[in-house]
Coordinates of C-alpha atoms in Angstrom, one line a residue:
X2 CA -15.7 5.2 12.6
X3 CA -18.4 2.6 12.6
X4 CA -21.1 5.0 13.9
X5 CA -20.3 7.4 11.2
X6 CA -20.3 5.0 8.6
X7 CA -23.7 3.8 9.8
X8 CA -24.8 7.1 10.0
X9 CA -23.8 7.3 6.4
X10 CA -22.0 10.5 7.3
X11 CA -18.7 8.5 5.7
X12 CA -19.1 6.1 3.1
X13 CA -16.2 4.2 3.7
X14 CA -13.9 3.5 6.5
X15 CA -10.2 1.9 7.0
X16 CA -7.2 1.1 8.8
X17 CA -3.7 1.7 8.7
X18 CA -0.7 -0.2 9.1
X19 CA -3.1 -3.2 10.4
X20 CA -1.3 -6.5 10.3
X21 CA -3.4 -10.0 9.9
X22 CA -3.7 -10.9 13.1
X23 CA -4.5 -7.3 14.2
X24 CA -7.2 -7.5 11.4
X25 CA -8.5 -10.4 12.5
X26 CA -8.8 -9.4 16.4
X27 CA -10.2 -6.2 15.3
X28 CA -13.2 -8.1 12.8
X29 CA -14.1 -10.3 15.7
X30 CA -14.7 -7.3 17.6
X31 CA -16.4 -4.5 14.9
X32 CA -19.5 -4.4 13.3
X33 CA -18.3 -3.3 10.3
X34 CA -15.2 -4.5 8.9
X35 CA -13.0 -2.0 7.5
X36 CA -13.0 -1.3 3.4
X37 CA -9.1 -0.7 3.5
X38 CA -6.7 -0.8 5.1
X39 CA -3.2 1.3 4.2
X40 CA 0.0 -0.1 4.7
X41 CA 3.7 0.4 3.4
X42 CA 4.3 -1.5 0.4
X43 CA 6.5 -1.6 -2.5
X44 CA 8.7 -3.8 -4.1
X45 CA 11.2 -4.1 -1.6
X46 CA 8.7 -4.9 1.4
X47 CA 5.3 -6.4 -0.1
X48 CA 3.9 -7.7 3.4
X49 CA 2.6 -10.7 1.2
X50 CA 0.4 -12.4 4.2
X51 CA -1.2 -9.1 5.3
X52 CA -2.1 -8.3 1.2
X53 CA -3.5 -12.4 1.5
X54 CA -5.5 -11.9 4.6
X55 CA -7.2 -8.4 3.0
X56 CA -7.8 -10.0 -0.5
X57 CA -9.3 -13.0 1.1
X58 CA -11.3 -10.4 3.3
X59 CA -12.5 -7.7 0.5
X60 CA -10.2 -4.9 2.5
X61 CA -8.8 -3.2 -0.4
X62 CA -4.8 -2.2 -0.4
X63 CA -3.9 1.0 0.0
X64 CA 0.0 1.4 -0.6
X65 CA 2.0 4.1 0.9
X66 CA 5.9 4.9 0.5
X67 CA 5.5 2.9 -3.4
X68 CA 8.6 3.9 -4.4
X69 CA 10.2 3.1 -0.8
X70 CA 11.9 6.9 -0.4
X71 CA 13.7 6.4 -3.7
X72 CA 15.8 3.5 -2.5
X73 CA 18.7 2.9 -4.6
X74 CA 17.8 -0.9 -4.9
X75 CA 15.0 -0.3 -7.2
X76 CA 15.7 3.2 -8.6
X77 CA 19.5 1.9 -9.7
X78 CA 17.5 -1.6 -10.0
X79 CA 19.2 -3.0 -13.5
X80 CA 15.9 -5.0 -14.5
X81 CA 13.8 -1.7 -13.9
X82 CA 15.9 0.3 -15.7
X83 CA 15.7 -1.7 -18.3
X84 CA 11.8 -2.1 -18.7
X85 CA 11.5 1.9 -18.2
X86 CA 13.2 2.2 -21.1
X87 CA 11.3 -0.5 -23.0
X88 CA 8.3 1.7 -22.1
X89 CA 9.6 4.7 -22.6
X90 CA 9.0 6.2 -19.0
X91 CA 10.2 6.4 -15.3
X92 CA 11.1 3.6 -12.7
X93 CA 8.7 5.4 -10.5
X94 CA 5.8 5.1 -13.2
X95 CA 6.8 1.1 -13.9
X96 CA 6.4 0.7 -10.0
X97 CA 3.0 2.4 -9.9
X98 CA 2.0 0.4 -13.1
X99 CA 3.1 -2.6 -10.7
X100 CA 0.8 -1.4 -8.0
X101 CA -2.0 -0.9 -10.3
X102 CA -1.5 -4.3 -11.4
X103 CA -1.4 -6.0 -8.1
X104 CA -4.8 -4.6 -7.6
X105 CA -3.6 -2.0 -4.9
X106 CA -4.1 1.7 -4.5
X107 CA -0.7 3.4 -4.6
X108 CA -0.8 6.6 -3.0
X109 CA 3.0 8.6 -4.1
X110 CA 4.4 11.8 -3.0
X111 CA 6.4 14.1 -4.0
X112 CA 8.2 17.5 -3.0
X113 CA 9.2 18.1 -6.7
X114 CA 7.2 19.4 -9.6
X115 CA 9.2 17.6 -12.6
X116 CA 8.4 14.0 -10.5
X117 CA 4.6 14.5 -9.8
X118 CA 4.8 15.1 -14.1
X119 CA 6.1 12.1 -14.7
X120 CA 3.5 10.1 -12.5
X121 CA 0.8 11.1 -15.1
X122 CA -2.2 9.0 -15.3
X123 CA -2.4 8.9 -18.6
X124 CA 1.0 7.6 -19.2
X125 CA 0.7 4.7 -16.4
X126 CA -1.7 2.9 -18.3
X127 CA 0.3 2.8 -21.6
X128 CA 2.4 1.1 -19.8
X129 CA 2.6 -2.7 -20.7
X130 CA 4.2 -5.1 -17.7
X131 CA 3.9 -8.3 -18.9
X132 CA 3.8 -11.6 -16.1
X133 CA 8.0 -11.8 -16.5
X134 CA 8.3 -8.1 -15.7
X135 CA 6.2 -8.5 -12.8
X136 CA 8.0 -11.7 -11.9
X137 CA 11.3 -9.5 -12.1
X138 CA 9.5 -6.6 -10.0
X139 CA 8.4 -9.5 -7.4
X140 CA 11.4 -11.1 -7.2
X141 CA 12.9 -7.8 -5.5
X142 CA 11.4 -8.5 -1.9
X143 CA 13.9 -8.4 0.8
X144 CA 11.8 -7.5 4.1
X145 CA 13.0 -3.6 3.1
X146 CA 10.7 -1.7 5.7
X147 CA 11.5 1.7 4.9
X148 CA 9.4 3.0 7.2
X149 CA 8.2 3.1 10.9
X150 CA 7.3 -0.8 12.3
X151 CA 4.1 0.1 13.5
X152 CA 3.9 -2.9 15.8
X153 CA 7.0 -1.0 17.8
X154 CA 5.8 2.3 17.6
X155 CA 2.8 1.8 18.8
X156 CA 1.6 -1.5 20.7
X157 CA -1.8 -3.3 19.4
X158 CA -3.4 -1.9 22.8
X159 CA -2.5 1.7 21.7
X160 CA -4.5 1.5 18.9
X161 CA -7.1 -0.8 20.0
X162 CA -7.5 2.5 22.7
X163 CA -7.4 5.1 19.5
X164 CA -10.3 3.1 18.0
X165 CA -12.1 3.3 21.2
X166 CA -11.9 6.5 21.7
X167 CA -12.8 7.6 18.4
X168 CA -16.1 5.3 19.0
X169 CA -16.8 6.9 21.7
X170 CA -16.2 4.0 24.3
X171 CA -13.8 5.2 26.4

């Protein structure tokens, strides 16, 4: 990834699923650190020392799974049902406004027409979340990996190897 970036083929490069520590052993290593690095977060499961180690670092956050596969504990979520009604719009549009907020990329899907509507652009940033409603959105963090633990599926040596390879290396 380097070479291309140098190259200027690319004009940014990234990670995924990189803790701090393998963040850290990789930017003792590389020439160029990485721009981003994309990782599951939402409000459930906010990896708060990773986010502090790539804000500290100028990695930007890219968040996948935002709405944590429609878990019940935010989608049934009183407090967020509450503010989407204030602002007259989803729970899955207050959580991206959240993201947005936090200064992270969110990066939703969808396998249904009516829900990629409601995540308009447009609407997101009519949407007013003021320090308690982030509070309240903040306050729901409960370790709720939703997805894969990358550091179980696939050892730091696995993708320390992926890398290399991709470099050209090995």
């Amino acid at each position: 990834m380097e070479e291309l970036y140098l190259s200027g083929k690319v004009k940014e490069i990234g990670v995924c699923n990189f803790t701090e520590k393998q963040l850290m052993k990789l930017m003792k290593n590389c020439r160029v650190k990485p721009m981003y690095n994309e990782i599951e977060l939402h409000p459930l499961f906010q990896q708060k020392d990773t986010v502090e180690f790539c804000e500290k670092n100028d990695i930007q956050i890219i968040s996948y799974s935002p709405f944590a596969r429609i878990d019940k504990r935010l989608f049934e979520n009183t407090n967020l049902i509450n503010i989407s009604e204030r602002e007259n719009t989803s729970i899955a549009n207050i959580i991206l406004k959240w993201n947005i907020n936090k200064g992270y990329i969110p990066i939703p899907s969808t396998s249904k027409e009516h829900h990629l509507k409601e995540m308009e652009l447009d609407k997101i940033k009519l949407i007013n979340l003021d320090k308690d409603d982030m509070k309240i959105i903040d306050s729901l963090e409960c370790n709720g990996r939703i997805r894969f633990n990358p550091d179980t599926y696939f050892s730091f040596k696995t993708k320390i190897k992926f890398l290399l390879i991709s470099l050209g290396v090995l």
